[in-house]
GROMACS .gro file of C-alpha atoms in nm:
model
  170
    1MET     CA    1   9.895  17.116   5.164
    2THR     CA    2   9.581  17.252   5.324
    3ASP     CA    3   9.525  17.170   5.687
    4PHE     CA    4   9.277  16.891   5.734
    5ILE     CA    5   8.980  17.085   5.872
    6GLU     CA    6   9.008  17.334   5.585
    7LEU     CA    7   9.022  17.045   5.339
    8CYS     CA    8   8.702  16.904   5.494
    9ARG     CA    9   8.536  17.244   5.473
   10GLN     CA   10   8.637  17.300   5.111
   11ARG     CA   11   8.562  16.956   4.970
   12HIS     CA   12   8.227  16.942   4.790
   13SER     CA   13   8.058  16.739   4.518
   14VAL     CA   14   8.142  16.853   4.167
   15ARG     CA   15   7.896  16.775   3.892
   16SER     CA   16   8.052  16.953   3.596
   17TYR     CA   17   8.406  16.899   3.471
   18THR     CA   18   8.635  17.045   3.206
   19ASP     CA   19   8.778  16.814   2.943
   20GLU     CA   20   9.127  16.846   3.094
   21PRO     CA   21   9.247  16.499   3.190
   22VAL     CA   22   9.362  16.404   3.537
   23SER     CA   23   9.736  16.340   3.513
   24GLU     CA   24   9.890  16.002   3.583
   25LYS     CA   25  10.085  16.159   3.870
   26GLU     CA   26   9.761  16.294   4.025
   27THR     CA   27   9.587  15.959   3.973
   28ASP     CA   28   9.878  15.774   4.134
   29TYR     CA   29   9.865  16.006   4.438
   30ILE     CA   30   9.490  15.955   4.476
   31MET     CA   31   9.519  15.579   4.447
   32GLU     CA   32   9.807  15.567   4.696
   33CYS     CA   33   9.585  15.751   4.944
   34ALA     CA   34   9.314  15.489   4.886
   35ARG     CA   35   9.564  15.206   4.926
   36LEU     CA   36   9.668  15.344   5.265
   37ALA     CA   37   9.313  15.358   5.402
   38PRO     CA   38   9.246  15.154   5.714
   39SER     CA   39   9.018  14.852   5.712
   40ALA     CA   40   8.880  14.612   5.970
   41CYS     CA   41   9.154  14.365   6.070
   42ASN     CA   42   9.356  14.507   5.779
   43ARG     CA   43   9.163  14.287   5.534
   44GLN     CA   44   9.169  14.556   5.264
   45PRO     CA   45   8.865  14.397   5.096
   46TRP     CA   46   8.869  14.623   4.793
   47LYS     CA   47   8.959  14.671   4.434
   48PHE     CA   48   8.957  15.000   4.246
   49LEU     CA   49   8.892  15.024   3.875
   50VAL     CA   50   9.059  15.337   3.734
   51VAL     CA   51   8.857  15.414   3.424
   52THR     CA   52   8.997  15.673   3.182
   53SER     CA   53   8.966  15.538   2.829
   54PRO     CA   54   8.680  15.689   2.627
   55GLU     CA   55   8.547  15.341   2.541
   56GLN     CA   56   8.543  15.218   2.900
   57ARG     CA   57   8.401  15.547   3.030
   58LYS     CA   58   8.121  15.521   2.771
   59ALA     CA   59   8.050  15.163   2.877
   60LEU     CA   60   8.025  15.265   3.243
   61GLN     CA   61   7.802  15.565   3.170
   62GLY     CA   62   7.512  15.327   3.110
   63ALA     CA   63   7.514  15.250   3.482
   64TYR     CA   64   7.444  15.612   3.574
   65ASP     CA   65   7.268  15.799   3.299
   66ARG     CA   66   7.312  16.161   3.400
   67PRO     CA   67   7.454  16.418   3.156
   68TRP     CA   68   7.700  16.559   3.410
   69PHE     CA   69   7.846  16.213   3.476
   70ALA     CA   70   7.974  16.194   3.120
   71THR     CA   71   8.180  16.513   3.170
   72ALA     CA   72   8.417  16.351   3.422
   73PRO     CA   73   8.747  16.242   3.269
   74LEU     CA   74   8.813  15.983   3.541
   75TYR     CA   75   8.593  15.730   3.716
   76ILE     CA   76   8.709  15.517   4.004
   77VAL     CA   77   8.480  15.222   4.063
   78CYS     CA   78   8.516  15.114   4.426
   79LEU     CA   79   8.450  14.743   4.468
   80LYS     CA   80   8.434  14.528   4.779
   81ASN     CA   81   8.554  14.172   4.794
   82THR     CA   82   8.243  13.991   4.914
   83ARG     CA   83   8.437  13.682   5.025
   84ASP     CA   84   8.718  13.845   5.217
   85ASN     CA   85   8.575  14.118   5.434
   86TRP     CA   86   8.582  14.110   5.811
   87VAL     CA   87   8.260  13.998   5.981
   88ARG     CA   88   8.165  14.100   6.334
   89ARG     CA   89   8.126  13.779   6.534
   90PHE     CA   90   7.844  13.899   6.758
   91ASP     CA   91   7.587  13.959   6.487
   92GLY     CA   92   7.746  13.852   6.159
   93LYS     CA   93   7.765  14.205   6.020
   94PRO     CA   94   8.010  14.217   5.727
   95TYR     CA   95   8.225  14.533   5.719
   96GLY     CA   96   8.323  14.537   5.351
   97ASP     CA   97   8.097  14.833   5.267
   98VAL     CA   98   8.238  15.031   5.560
   99ASP     CA   99   8.597  14.955   5.464
  100VAL     CA  100   8.542  15.051   5.100
  101ALA     CA  101   8.361  15.369   5.210
  102ILE     CA  102   8.665  15.472   5.415
  103ALA     CA  103   8.892  15.421   5.112
  104ALA     CA  104   8.644  15.604   4.886
  105GLU     CA  105   8.649  15.906   5.114
  106HIS     CA  106   9.029  15.896   5.109
  107ILE     CA  107   8.994  15.920   4.729
  108CYS     CA  108   8.764  16.223   4.750
  109LEU     CA  109   8.984  16.402   5.004
  110ALA     CA  110   9.301  16.325   4.808
  111ALA     CA  111   9.140  16.471   4.495
  112ALA     CA  112   9.042  16.784   4.689
  113ASP     CA  113   9.395  16.809   4.826
  114LEU     CA  114   9.518  16.828   4.465
  115GLY     CA  115   9.260  17.094   4.375
  116LEU     CA  116   9.050  16.846   4.179
  117GLY     CA  117   8.675  16.798   4.204
  118SER     CA  118   8.504  16.471   4.285
  119CYS     CA  119   8.158  16.330   4.338
  120TRP     CA  120   8.058  16.012   4.515
  121VAL     CA  121   7.794  15.830   4.309
  122ALA     CA  122   7.584  15.566   4.482
  123ASN     CA  123   7.266  15.577   4.273
  124PHE     CA  124   7.405  15.360   3.993
  125ASP     CA  125   7.252  15.047   3.840
  126PRO     CA  126   7.442  14.763   4.011
  127GLU     CA  127   7.356  14.513   3.736
  128LYS     CA  128   7.513  14.739   3.472
  129VAL     CA  129   7.826  14.780   3.683
  130ARG     CA  130   7.833  14.403   3.730
  131ALA     CA  131   7.815  14.365   3.351
  132PHE     CA  132   8.098  14.618   3.319
  133TYR     CA  133   8.313  14.419   3.565
  134PRO     CA  134   8.168  14.068   3.590
  135SER     CA  135   8.343  13.913   3.889
  136PRO     CA  136   8.155  13.689   4.130
  137ASP     CA  137   8.384  13.800   4.414
  138TYR     CA  138   8.338  14.178   4.379
  139GLU     CA  139   8.044  14.413   4.425
  140ALA     CA  140   8.040  14.785   4.347
  141VAL     CA  141   7.997  15.017   4.645
  142ALA     CA  142   8.055  15.355   4.480
  143ILE     CA  143   8.170  15.524   4.164
  144ILE     CA  144   8.382  15.834   4.224
  145THR     CA  145   8.407  16.091   3.947
  146ILE     CA  146   8.722  16.301   3.944
  147GLY     CA  147   8.835  16.592   3.731
  148HIS     CA  148   8.894  16.964   3.703
  149ALA     CA  149   8.579  17.149   3.806
  150ALA     CA  150   8.418  17.339   3.520
  151GLU     CA  151   8.320  17.619   3.755
  152GLU     CA  152   8.480  17.746   4.070
  153PRO     CA  153   8.232  17.769   4.354
  154THR     CA  154   8.194  18.124   4.481
  155ALA     CA  155   8.170  17.988   4.832
  156VAL     CA  156   8.150  17.631   4.950
  157THR     CA  157   7.859  17.606   5.188
  158HIS     CA  158   7.769  17.282   5.353
  159THR     CA  159   7.456  17.269   5.560
  160ARG     CA  160   7.555  17.063   5.857
  161LYS     CA  161   7.381  16.986   6.182
  162ASP     CA  162   7.507  17.167   6.488
  163ALA     CA  163   7.759  16.974   6.693
  164ALA     CA  164   7.515  16.978   6.989
  165ASP     CA  165   7.263  16.791   6.774
  166ILE     CA  166   7.494  16.503   6.684
  167ILE     CA  167   7.748  16.472   6.966
  168GLU     CA  168   7.658  16.334   7.303
  169ARG     CA  169   7.929  16.332   7.565
  170MET     CA  170   7.894  16.061   7.824
   0.00000   0.00000   0.00000
């Protein structure tokens, strides 16, 4: 296993996949990492749809109509339970989106740990995802694509702000 900082440095968004499927063992590892993610007051206000069948993948592709999206062999739809997420008492802020985002990043890092590519998709049509999974208690937060990258990056370069620009010690 790669050390964590190296994993963070290497992980990047992949937008082109081979047709090689993600194995059940790899999928189980990724989903176990998501299951172990922390959440506010341990509410775990999430559900994850693991979408691999060609029919279901095709149905979901209408929610995000980009050619590269269709190349991913695995989609994980990250849903929040809108009725059972912790709410901050001081201002009523619900934390379901934050909790699901933590689990979604566990998914992306677990995929990277296995040498798989992933991409966090947020710019999807929520109504089409709701039609795909019509539950009044769940709302989509992200769709994560996972698969074997079609091309190896020559060098992963992330443009990040300098630490001095984002960290203030008090």
